[in-house]
mmCIF file of N, CA, C and O in Angstrom:
data_model
loop_
_atom_site.group_PDB
_atom_site.id
_atom_site.type_symbol
_atom_site.label_atom_id
_atom_site.label_comp_id
_atom_site.label_asym_id
_atom_site.label_seq_id
_atom_site.Cartn_x
_atom_site.Cartn_y
_atom_site.Cartn_z
ATOM 1 N N UNK A 182 -73.838 152.740 27.715
ATOM 2 C CA UNK A 182 -74.307 151.917 26.631
ATOM 3 C C UNK A 182 -73.967 152.549 25.290
ATOM 4 O O UNK A 182 -73.760 151.856 24.309
ATOM 5 N N UNK A 183 -73.939 153.877 25.244
ATOM 6 C CA UNK A 183 -73.587 154.572 24.009
ATOM 7 C C UNK A 183 -72.148 154.277 23.616
ATOM 8 O O UNK A 183 -71.851 154.104 22.432
ATOM 9 N N UNK A 184 -71.271 154.181 24.583
ATOM 10 C CA UNK A 184 -69.878 153.848 24.318
ATOM 11 C C UNK A 184 -69.758 152.446 23.731
ATOM 12 O O UNK A 184 -68.976 152.215 22.810
ATOM 13 N N UNK A 185 -70.569 151.533 24.226
ATOM 14 C CA UNK A 185 -70.577 150.169 23.709
ATOM 15 C C UNK A 185 -71.014 150.153 22.247
ATOM 16 O O UNK A 185 -70.437 149.440 21.428
ATOM 17 N N UNK A 186 -72.019 150.933 21.889
ATOM 18 C CA UNK A 186 -72.481 151.019 20.501
ATOM 19 C C UNK A 186 -71.393 151.549 19.584
ATOM 20 O O UNK A 186 -71.202 151.067 18.470
ATOM 21 N N UNK A 187 -70.680 152.555 20.030
ATOM 22 C CA UNK A 187 -69.573 153.104 19.231
ATOM 23 C C UNK A 187 -68.452 152.082 19.088
ATOM 24 O O UNK A 187 -67.865 151.928 18.031
ATOM 25 N N UNK A 188 -68.168 151.368 20.179
ATOM 26 C CA UNK A 188 -67.100 150.376 20.147
ATOM 27 C C UNK A 188 -67.430 149.239 19.187
ATOM 28 O O UNK A 188 -66.570 148.753 18.468
ATOM 29 N N UNK A 189 -68.692 148.809 19.157
ATOM 30 C CA UNK A 189 -69.076 147.693 18.297
ATOM 31 C C UNK A 189 -69.226 148.098 16.837
ATOM 32 O O UNK A 189 -69.150 147.254 15.949
ATOM 33 N N UNK A 190 -69.422 149.380 16.563
ATOM 34 C CA UNK A 190 -69.539 149.801 15.168
ATOM 35 C C UNK A 190 -68.182 149.814 14.464
ATOM 36 O O UNK A 190 -68.120 149.688 13.245
ATOM 37 N N UNK A 191 -67.099 149.912 15.208
ATOM 38 C CA UNK A 191 -65.760 149.940 14.613
ATOM 39 C C UNK A 191 -65.436 148.645 13.870
ATOM 40 O O UNK A 191 -64.986 148.699 12.723
ATOM 41 N N UNK A 192 -65.662 147.443 14.443
ATOM 42 C CA UNK A 192 -65.360 146.219 13.679
ATOM 43 C C UNK A 192 -66.204 146.072 12.417
ATOM 44 O O UNK A 192 -65.714 145.625 11.385
ATOM 45 N N UNK A 193 -67.470 146.482 12.470
ATOM 46 C CA UNK A 193 -68.317 146.349 11.288
ATOM 47 C C UNK A 193 -67.877 147.288 10.175
ATOM 48 O O UNK A 193 -67.868 146.916 9.008
ATOM 49 N N UNK A 194 -67.493 148.502 10.534
ATOM 50 C CA UNK A 194 -66.988 149.418 9.517
ATOM 51 C C UNK A 194 -65.673 148.915 8.931
ATOM 52 O O UNK A 194 -65.423 149.035 7.734
ATOM 53 N N UNK A 195 -64.832 148.338 9.780
ATOM 54 C CA UNK A 195 -63.568 147.770 9.298
ATOM 55 C C UNK A 195 -63.819 146.631 8.329
ATOM 56 O O UNK A 195 -63.158 146.533 7.288
ATOM 57 N N UNK A 196 -64.773 145.783 8.622
ATOM 58 C CA UNK A 196 -65.091 144.660 7.740
ATOM 59 C C UNK A 196 -65.574 145.166 6.392
ATOM 60 O O UNK A 196 -65.182 144.664 5.347
ATOM 61 N N UNK A 197 -66.403 146.195 6.396
ATOM 62 C CA UNK A 197 -66.921 146.723 5.145
ATOM 63 C C UNK A 197 -65.843 147.420 4.333
ATOM 64 O O UNK A 197 -65.780 147.278 3.117
ATOM 65 N N UNK A 198 -64.980 148.181 4.991
ATOM 66 C CA UNK A 198 -63.943 148.917 4.274
ATOM 67 C C UNK A 198 -62.900 147.970 3.686
ATOM 68 O O UNK A 198 -62.456 148.156 2.551
ATOM 69 N N UNK A 199 -62.509 146.953 4.428
ATOM 70 C CA UNK A 199 -61.474 146.045 3.955
ATOM 71 C C UNK A 199 -61.983 145.045 2.929
ATOM 72 O O UNK A 199 -61.208 144.311 2.336
ATOM 73 N N UNK A 200 -63.267 144.999 2.720
ATOM 74 C CA UNK A 200 -63.810 144.065 1.741
ATOM 75 C C UNK A 200 -63.732 142.630 2.209
ATOM 76 O O UNK A 200 -63.412 141.730 1.441
ATOM 77 N N UNK A 201 -64.005 142.410 3.477
ATOM 78 C CA UNK A 201 -63.944 141.063 4.039
ATOM 79 C C UNK A 201 -64.947 140.141 3.358
ATOM 80 O O UNK A 201 -64.677 138.979 3.116
ATOM 81 N N UNK A 202 -66.118 140.675 3.030
ATOM 82 C CA UNK A 202 -67.142 139.894 2.339
ATOM 83 C C UNK A 202 -67.238 140.436 0.922
ATOM 84 O O UNK A 202 -67.544 141.600 0.717
ATOM 85 N N UNK A 203 -66.957 139.602 -0.049
ATOM 86 C CA UNK A 203 -66.964 139.992 -1.454
ATOM 87 C C UNK A 203 -68.232 139.489 -2.134
ATOM 88 O O UNK A 203 -68.722 138.413 -1.816
ATOM 89 N N UNK A 204 -68.758 140.252 -3.094
ATOM 90 C CA UNK A 204 -69.930 139.755 -3.821
ATOM 91 C C UNK A 204 -69.531 138.637 -4.778
ATOM 92 O O UNK A 204 -68.383 138.540 -5.205
ATOM 93 N N UNK A 205 -70.497 137.798 -5.093
ATOM 94 C CA UNK A 205 -70.248 136.727 -6.061
ATOM 95 C C UNK A 205 -70.020 137.358 -7.435
ATOM 96 O O UNK A 205 -70.658 138.342 -7.789
ATOM 97 N N UNK A 206 -69.097 136.829 -8.223
ATOM 98 C CA UNK A 206 -68.809 137.423 -9.523
ATOM 99 C C UNK A 206 -69.965 137.225 -10.503
ATOM 100 O O UNK A 206 -70.715 136.259 -10.410
ATOM 101 N N UNK A 207 -70.069 138.156 -11.433
ATOM 102 C CA UNK A 207 -71.104 138.023 -12.456
ATOM 103 C C UNK A 207 -70.584 137.122 -13.578
ATOM 104 O O UNK A 207 -69.429 136.697 -13.581
ATOM 105 N N UNK A 208 -71.429 136.861 -14.548
ATOM 106 C CA UNK A 208 -71.066 135.937 -15.616
ATOM 107 C C UNK A 208 -69.885 136.443 -16.437
ATOM 108 O O UNK A 208 -69.091 135.669 -16.948
ATOM 109 N N UNK A 209 -69.751 137.756 -16.575
ATOM 110 C CA UNK A 209 -68.682 138.309 -17.392
ATOM 111 C C UNK A 209 -67.312 138.263 -16.732
ATOM 112 O O UNK A 209 -66.294 138.431 -17.393
ATOM 113 N N UNK A 210 -67.261 138.032 -15.426
ATOM 114 C CA UNK A 210 -65.992 138.074 -14.712
ATOM 115 C C UNK A 210 -65.283 136.731 -14.655
ATOM 116 O O UNK A 210 -64.113 136.685 -14.329
ATOM 117 N N UNK A 211 -65.972 135.648 -14.923
ATOM 118 C CA UNK A 211 -65.360 134.330 -14.850
ATOM 119 C C UNK A 211 -65.333 133.687 -16.220
ATOM 120 O O UNK A 211 -66.269 133.781 -16.985
ATOM 121 N N UNK A 212 -64.230 133.027 -16.504
ATOM 122 C CA UNK A 212 -64.123 132.271 -17.747
ATOM 123 C C UNK A 212 -63.564 130.907 -17.410
ATOM 124 O O UNK A 212 -62.685 130.767 -16.567
ATOM 125 N N UNK A 213 -64.064 129.895 -18.100
ATOM 126 C CA UNK A 213 -63.636 128.536 -17.858
ATOM 127 C C UNK A 213 -63.055 127.957 -19.140
ATOM 128 O O UNK A 213 -63.537 128.226 -20.237
ATOM 129 N N UNK A 214 -62.042 127.156 -18.958
ATOM 130 C CA UNK A 214 -61.508 126.401 -20.080
ATOM 131 C C UNK A 214 -62.187 125.043 -20.035
ATOM 132 O O UNK A 214 -62.034 124.286 -19.082
ATOM 133 N N UNK A 215 -62.932 124.757 -21.065
ATOM 134 C CA UNK A 215 -63.727 123.544 -21.086
ATOM 135 C C UNK A 215 -63.226 122.650 -22.207
ATOM 136 O O UNK A 215 -63.179 123.055 -23.355
ATOM 137 N N UNK A 216 -62.829 121.464 -21.856
ATOM 138 C CA UNK A 216 -62.407 120.499 -22.865
ATOM 139 C C UNK A 216 -63.451 119.407 -22.934
ATOM 140 O O UNK A 216 -63.705 118.703 -21.958
ATOM 141 N N UNK A 217 -64.068 119.337 -24.045
ATOM 142 C CA UNK A 217 -65.125 118.370 -24.260
ATOM 143 C C UNK A 217 -64.803 117.654 -25.557
ATOM 144 O O UNK A 217 -64.720 118.275 -26.605
ATOM 145 N N UNK A 218 -64.578 116.375 -25.464
ATOM 146 C CA UNK A 218 -64.274 115.620 -26.671
ATOM 147 C C UNK A 218 -65.524 115.530 -27.527
ATOM 148 O O UNK A 218 -66.602 115.200 -27.047
ATOM 149 N N UNK A 219 -65.348 115.835 -28.781
ATOM 150 C CA UNK A 219 -66.495 115.837 -29.676
ATOM 151 C C UNK A 219 -66.700 114.437 -30.226
ATOM 152 O O UNK A 219 -65.904 113.953 -31.025
ATOM 153 N N UNK A 220 -67.774 113.792 -29.818
ATOM 154 C CA UNK A 220 -68.051 112.482 -30.396
ATOM 155 C C UNK A 220 -68.521 112.642 -31.842
ATOM 156 O O UNK A 220 -69.120 113.626 -32.215
ATOM 157 N N UNK A 221 -68.206 111.671 -32.617
ATOM 158 C CA UNK A 221 -68.509 111.765 -34.039
ATOM 159 C C UNK A 221 -69.995 111.635 -34.332
ATOM 160 O O UNK A 221 -70.464 112.098 -35.367
ATOM 161 N N UNK A 222 -70.765 111.050 -33.411
ATOM 162 C CA UNK A 222 -72.182 110.853 -33.697
ATOM 163 C C UNK A 222 -73.055 112.047 -33.304
ATOM 164 O O UNK A 222 -74.232 112.071 -33.623
ATOM 165 N N UNK A 223 -72.502 113.057 -32.606
ATOM 166 C CA UNK A 223 -73.274 114.237 -32.234
ATOM 167 C C UNK A 223 -73.175 115.298 -33.321
ATOM 168 O O UNK A 223 -72.088 115.617 -33.791
ATOM 169 N N UNK A 224 -74.293 115.865 -33.693
ATOM 170 C CA UNK A 224 -74.230 116.987 -34.632
ATOM 171 C C UNK A 224 -73.598 118.209 -33.962
ATOM 172 O O UNK A 224 -73.521 118.309 -32.741
ATOM 173 N N UNK A 225 -73.156 119.130 -34.762
ATOM 174 C CA UNK A 225 -72.450 120.322 -34.277
ATOM 175 C C UNK A 225 -73.333 121.153 -33.337
ATOM 176 O O UNK A 225 -72.855 121.657 -32.320
ATOM 177 N N UNK A 226 -74.601 121.290 -33.633
ATOM 178 C CA UNK A 226 -75.493 122.104 -32.809
ATOM 179 C C UNK A 226 -75.693 121.485 -31.426
ATOM 180 O O UNK A 226 -75.654 122.187 -30.413
ATOM 181 N N UNK A 227 -75.860 120.189 -31.358
ATOM 182 C CA UNK A 227 -76.001 119.525 -30.062
ATOM 183 C C UNK A 227 -74.717 119.623 -29.253
ATOM 184 O O UNK A 227 -74.744 119.783 -28.032
ATOM 185 N N UNK A 228 -73.590 119.527 -29.929
ATOM 186 C CA UNK A 228 -72.300 119.648 -29.258
ATOM 187 C C UNK A 228 -72.148 121.039 -28.637
ATOM 188 O O UNK A 228 -71.738 121.182 -27.489
ATOM 189 N N UNK A 229 -72.500 122.078 -29.384
ATOM 190 C CA UNK A 229 -72.410 123.449 -28.864
ATOM 191 C C UNK A 229 -73.380 123.650 -27.692
ATOM 192 O O UNK A 229 -73.052 124.317 -26.716
ATOM 193 N N UNK A 230 -74.572 123.081 -27.809
ATOM 194 C CA UNK A 230 -75.549 123.203 -26.733
ATOM 195 C C UNK A 230 -75.055 122.507 -25.465
ATOM 196 O O UNK A 230 -75.169 123.040 -24.357
ATOM 197 N N UNK A 231 -74.482 121.342 -25.617
ATOM 198 C CA UNK A 231 -73.934 120.611 -24.473
ATOM 199 C C UNK A 231 -72.782 121.372 -23.831
ATOM 200 O O UNK A 231 -72.672 121.462 -22.609
ATOM 201 N N UNK A 232 -71.941 121.957 -24.654
ATOM 202 C CA UNK A 232 -70.801 122.727 -24.142
ATOM 203 C C UNK A 232 -71.291 123.974 -23.401
ATOM 204 O O UNK A 232 -70.783 124.295 -22.317
ATOM 205 N N UNK A 233 -72.274 124.676 -23.956
ATOM 206 C CA UNK A 233 -72.812 125.873 -23.298
ATOM 207 C C UNK A 233 -73.485 125.512 -21.979
ATOM 208 O O UNK A 233 -73.348 126.234 -20.987
ATOM 209 N N UNK A 234 -74.197 124.395 -21.959
ATOM 210 C CA UNK A 234 -74.857 123.962 -20.730
ATOM 211 C C UNK A 234 -73.838 123.621 -19.643
ATOM 212 O O UNK A 234 -74.014 123.962 -18.475
ATOM 213 N N UNK A 235 -72.757 122.982 -20.016
ATOM 214 C CA UNK A 235 -71.727 122.627 -19.043
ATOM 215 C C UNK A 235 -71.032 123.876 -18.513
ATOM 216 O O UNK A 235 -70.735 123.966 -17.321
ATOM 217 N N UNK A 236 -70.804 124.869 -19.351
ATOM 218 C CA UNK A 236 -70.194 126.120 -18.901
ATOM 219 C C UNK A 236 -71.110 126.831 -17.902
ATOM 220 O O UNK A 236 -70.648 127.343 -16.888
ATOM 221 N N UNK A 237 -72.398 126.853 -18.204
ATOM 222 C CA UNK A 237 -73.352 127.496 -17.299
ATOM 223 C C UNK A 237 -73.413 126.761 -15.963
ATOM 224 O O UNK A 237 -73.475 127.380 -14.899
ATOM 225 N N UNK A 238 -73.414 125.445 -15.988
ATOM 226 C CA UNK A 238 -73.444 124.672 -14.746
ATOM 227 C C UNK A 238 -72.202 124.934 -13.901
ATOM 228 O O UNK A 238 -72.300 125.078 -12.677
ATOM 229 N N UNK A 239 -71.040 125.007 -14.540
ATOM 230 C CA UNK A 239 -69.806 125.291 -13.805
ATOM 231 C C UNK A 239 -69.854 126.666 -13.166
ATOM 232 O O UNK A 239 -69.431 126.854 -12.022
ATOM 233 N N UNK A 240 -70.389 127.642 -13.894
ATOM 234 C CA UNK A 240 -70.489 128.998 -13.366
ATOM 235 C C UNK A 240 -71.445 129.049 -12.178
ATOM 236 O O UNK A 240 -71.176 129.711 -11.175
ATOM 237 N N UNK A 241 -72.543 128.338 -12.267
ATOM 238 C CA UNK A 241 -73.508 128.319 -11.167
ATOM 239 C C UNK A 241 -72.914 127.662 -9.919
ATOM 240 O O UNK A 241 -73.165 128.101 -8.798
ATOM 241 N N UNK A 242 -72.121 126.618 -10.101
ATOM 242 C CA UNK A 242 -71.489 125.954 -8.960
ATOM 243 C C UNK A 242 -70.508 126.896 -8.277
ATOM 244 O O UNK A 242 -70.500 127.021 -7.047
ATOM 245 N N UNK A 243 -69.698 127.596 -9.049
ATOM 246 C CA UNK A 243 -68.736 128.534 -8.461
ATOM 247 C C UNK A 243 -69.463 129.670 -7.758
ATOM 248 O O UNK A 243 -69.104 130.074 -6.646
ATOM 249 N N UNK A 244 -70.519 130.171 -8.368
ATOM 250 C CA UNK A 244 -71.289 131.256 -7.755
ATOM 251 C C UNK A 244 -71.902 130.794 -6.428
ATOM 252 O O UNK A 244 -71.891 131.516 -5.438
ATOM 253 N N UNK A 245 -72.431 129.594 -6.410
ATOM 254 C CA UNK A 245 -73.025 129.044 -5.176
ATOM 255 C C UNK A 245 -71.960 128.886 -4.088
ATOM 256 O O UNK A 245 -72.196 129.205 -2.918
ATOM 257 N N UNK A 246 -70.777 128.416 -4.458
ATOM 258 C CA UNK A 246 -69.709 128.244 -3.469
ATOM 259 C C UNK A 246 -69.266 129.584 -2.905
ATOM 260 O O UNK A 246 -68.995 129.706 -1.702
ATOM 261 N N UNK A 247 -69.191 130.609 -3.747
ATOM 262 C CA UNK A 247 -68.799 131.932 -3.256
ATOM 263 C C UNK A 247 -69.866 132.520 -2.332
ATOM 264 O O UNK A 247 -69.539 133.160 -1.323
ATOM 265 N N UNK A 248 -71.118 132.293 -2.645
ATOM 266 C CA UNK A 248 -72.175 132.775 -1.755
ATOM 267 C C UNK A 248 -72.134 132.043 -0.420
ATOM 268 O O UNK A 248 -72.338 132.652 0.636
ATOM 269 N N UNK A 249 -71.841 130.745 -0.435
ATOM 270 C CA UNK A 249 -71.725 129.999 0.815
ATOM 271 C C UNK A 249 -70.536 130.491 1.638
ATOM 272 O O UNK A 249 -70.617 130.596 2.865
ATOM 273 N N UNK A 250 -69.446 130.805 0.972
ATOM 274 C CA UNK A 250 -68.275 131.330 1.670
ATOM 275 C C UNK A 250 -68.586 132.679 2.312
ATOM 276 O O UNK A 250 -68.208 132.930 3.467
ATOM 277 N N UNK A 251 -69.291 133.529 1.587
ATOM 278 C CA UNK A 251 -69.672 134.825 2.150
ATOM 279 C C UNK A 251 -70.613 134.664 3.335
ATOM 280 O O UNK A 251 -70.498 135.374 4.327
ATOM 281 N N UNK A 252 -71.529 133.713 3.246
ATOM 282 C CA UNK A 252 -72.435 133.455 4.362
ATOM 283 C C UNK A 252 -71.663 132.949 5.578
ATOM 284 O O UNK A 252 -71.938 133.355 6.718
ATOM 285 N N UNK A 253 -70.689 132.104 5.356
ATOM 286 C CA UNK A 253 -69.867 131.601 6.455
ATOM 287 C C UNK A 253 -69.107 132.740 7.126
ATOM 288 O O UNK A 253 -69.038 132.811 8.355
ATOM 289 N N UNK A 254 -68.567 133.651 6.335
ATOM 290 C CA UNK A 254 -67.860 134.803 6.897
ATOM 291 C C UNK A 254 -68.802 135.659 7.743
ATOM 292 O O UNK A 254 -68.438 136.108 8.838
ATOM 293 N N UNK A 255 -70.008 135.883 7.236
ATOM 294 C CA UNK A 255 -70.972 136.679 7.987
ATOM 295 C C UNK A 255 -71.375 135.990 9.290
ATOM 296 O O UNK A 255 -71.553 136.642 10.323
ATOM 297 N N UNK A 256 -71.516 134.673 9.255
ATOM 298 C CA UNK A 256 -71.864 133.942 10.478
ATOM 299 C C UNK A 256 -70.742 134.012 11.506
ATOM 300 O O UNK A 256 -71.001 134.113 12.709
ATOM 301 N N UNK A 257 -69.503 133.966 11.058
ATOM 302 C CA UNK A 257 -68.373 134.086 11.982
ATOM 303 C C UNK A 257 -68.377 135.474 12.624
ATOM 304 O O UNK A 257 -68.187 135.610 13.835
ATOM 305 N N UNK A 258 -68.618 136.508 11.824
ATOM 306 C CA UNK A 258 -68.670 137.868 12.362
ATOM 307 C C UNK A 258 -69.820 137.997 13.360
ATOM 308 O O UNK A 258 -69.671 138.615 14.413
ATOM 309 N N UNK A 259 -70.948 137.392 13.049
ATOM 310 C CA UNK A 259 -72.092 137.440 13.970
ATOM 311 C C UNK A 259 -71.768 136.719 15.279
ATOM 312 O O UNK A 259 -72.122 137.206 16.359
ATOM 313 N N UNK A 260 -71.086 135.591 15.209
ATOM 314 C CA UNK A 260 -70.689 134.882 16.431
ATOM 315 C C UNK A 260 -69.762 135.724 17.292
ATOM 316 O O UNK A 260 -69.916 135.782 18.514
ATOM 317 N N UNK A 261 -68.814 136.387 16.669
ATOM 318 C CA UNK A 261 -67.885 137.247 17.413
ATOM 319 C C UNK A 261 -68.655 138.400 18.054
ATOM 320 O O UNK A 261 -68.420 138.753 19.221
ATOM 321 N N UNK A 262 -69.586 138.967 17.302
ATOM 322 C CA UNK A 262 -70.404 140.059 17.833
ATOM 323 C C UNK A 262 -71.206 139.604 19.053
ATOM 324 O O UNK A 262 -71.288 140.302 20.066
ATOM 325 N N UNK A 263 -71.802 138.427 18.968
ATOM 326 C CA UNK A 263 -72.577 137.891 20.094
ATOM 327 C C UNK A 263 -71.681 137.669 21.310
ATOM 328 O O UNK A 263 -72.054 138.000 22.446
ATOM 329 N N UNK A 264 -70.485 137.128 21.101
ATOM 330 C CA UNK A 264 -69.562 136.923 22.221
ATOM 331 C C UNK A 264 -69.150 138.238 22.860
ATOM 332 O O UNK A 264 -69.055 138.331 24.097
ATOM 333 N N UNK A 265 -68.929 139.259 22.050
ATOM 334 C CA UNK A 265 -68.567 140.566 22.599
ATOM 335 C C UNK A 265 -69.730 141.134 23.415
ATOM 336 O O UNK A 265 -69.531 141.674 24.512
ATOM 337 N N UNK A 266 -70.945 140.982 22.893
ATOM 338 C CA UNK A 266 -72.124 141.479 23.634
ATOM 339 C C UNK A 266 -72.291 140.754 24.960
ATOM 340 O O UNK A 266 -72.572 141.376 25.989
ATOM 341 N N UNK A 267 -72.131 139.433 24.964
ATOM 342 C CA UNK A 267 -72.254 138.659 26.202
ATOM 343 C C UNK A 267 -71.177 139.077 27.196
ATOM 344 O O UNK A 267 -71.444 139.221 28.402
ATOM 345 N N UNK A 268 -69.958 139.304 26.713
ATOM 346 C CA UNK A 268 -68.866 139.719 27.598
ATOM 347 C C UNK A 268 -69.186 141.060 28.260
ATOM 348 O O UNK A 268 -69.065 141.209 29.482
ATOM 349 N N UNK A 269 -69.606 142.045 27.457
ATOM 350 C CA UNK A 269 -69.879 143.361 28.024
ATOM 351 C C UNK A 269 -71.114 143.343 28.918
ATOM 352 O O UNK A 269 -71.175 144.068 29.916
ATOM 353 N N UNK A 270 -72.112 142.536 28.580
ATOM 354 C CA UNK A 270 -73.289 142.427 29.438
ATOM 355 C C UNK A 270 -72.907 141.826 30.788
ATOM 356 O O UNK A 270 -73.310 142.323 31.839
ATOM 357 N N UNK A 271 -72.112 140.761 30.760
ATOM 358 C CA UNK A 271 -71.669 140.150 32.016
ATOM 359 C C UNK A 271 -70.827 141.103 32.836
ATOM 360 O O UNK A 271 -70.943 141.158 34.072
ATOM 361 N N UNK A 272 -69.996 141.860 32.173
ATOM 362 C CA UNK A 272 -69.146 142.827 32.869
ATOM 363 C C UNK A 272 -69.999 143.930 33.505
ATOM 364 O O UNK A 272 -69.745 144.346 34.645
ATOM 365 N N UNK A 273 -71.015 144.377 32.779
ATOM 366 C CA UNK A 273 -71.890 145.430 33.302
ATOM 367 C C UNK A 273 -72.714 144.932 34.484
ATOM 368 O O UNK A 273 -72.859 145.632 35.487
ATOM 369 N N UNK A 274 -73.215 143.707 34.403
ATOM 370 C CA UNK A 274 -73.992 143.138 35.507
ATOM 371 C C UNK A 274 -73.100 142.965 36.732
ATOM 372 O O UNK A 274 -73.504 143.263 37.862
ATOM 373 N N UNK A 275 -71.873 142.510 36.536
ATOM 374 C CA UNK A 275 -70.955 142.326 37.655
ATOM 375 C C UNK A 275 -70.638 143.670 38.312
ATOM 376 O O UNK A 275 -70.590 143.781 39.539
ATOM 377 N N UNK A 276 -70.437 144.705 37.500
ATOM 378 C CA UNK A 276 -70.135 146.042 38.065
ATOM 379 C C UNK A 276 -71.342 146.586 38.826
ATOM 380 O O UNK A 276 -71.177 147.250 39.855
ATOM 381 N N UNK A 277 -72.549 146.312 38.361
ATOM 382 C CA UNK A 277 -73.742 146.781 39.075
ATOM 383 C C UNK A 277 -73.899 146.051 40.398
ATOM 384 O O UNK A 277 -74.339 146.621 41.378
ATOM 385 N N UNK A 278 -73.537 144.777 40.443
ATOM 386 C CA UNK A 278 -73.631 144.015 41.692
ATOM 387 C C UNK A 278 -72.616 144.517 42.702
ATOM 388 O O UNK A 278 -72.900 144.567 43.892
ATOM 389 N N UNK A 279 -71.425 144.867 42.214
ATOM 390 C CA UNK A 279 -70.394 145.392 43.114
ATOM 391 C C UNK A 279 -70.832 146.742 43.675
ATOM 392 O O UNK A 279 -70.653 147.034 44.864
ATOM 393 N N UNK A 280 -71.449 147.567 42.854
ATOM 394 C CA UNK A 280 -71.905 148.889 43.310
ATOM 395 C C UNK A 280 -73.046 148.720 44.315
ATOM 396 O O UNK A 280 -73.155 149.451 45.299
ATOM 397 N N UNK A 281 -73.926 147.737 44.105
ATOM 398 C CA UNK A 281 -75.060 147.516 44.982
ATOM 399 C C UNK A 281 -74.617 147.036 46.372
ATOM 400 O O UNK A 281 -75.303 147.265 47.365
ATOM 401 N N UNK A 282 -73.522 146.334 46.429
ATOM 402 C CA UNK A 282 -73.042 145.847 47.721
ATOM 403 C C UNK A 282 -72.491 146.999 48.514
ATOM 404 O O UNK A 282 -72.549 147.239 49.603
#
């Protein structure tokens, strides 16, 4: 069983070293080009507030999508881990049955 633990730690260390799962970027790392037509009836302050709000909303959407992508990657790794565990458990049970016979 100790050998199995060592074998399963190798993929997790590889995932961490290669940066398979990346953190979501902070506000300073992303910039958006926002084109907002300035209507003539809006004052300058309201226009700036609307533009800032739209930039923040865009940043939050991108951040949410990156977090969902990272969660999906982690779920895939967990599924692979579960399949490997089931395979080795089945193999160990089969070997014990053969020895018992």
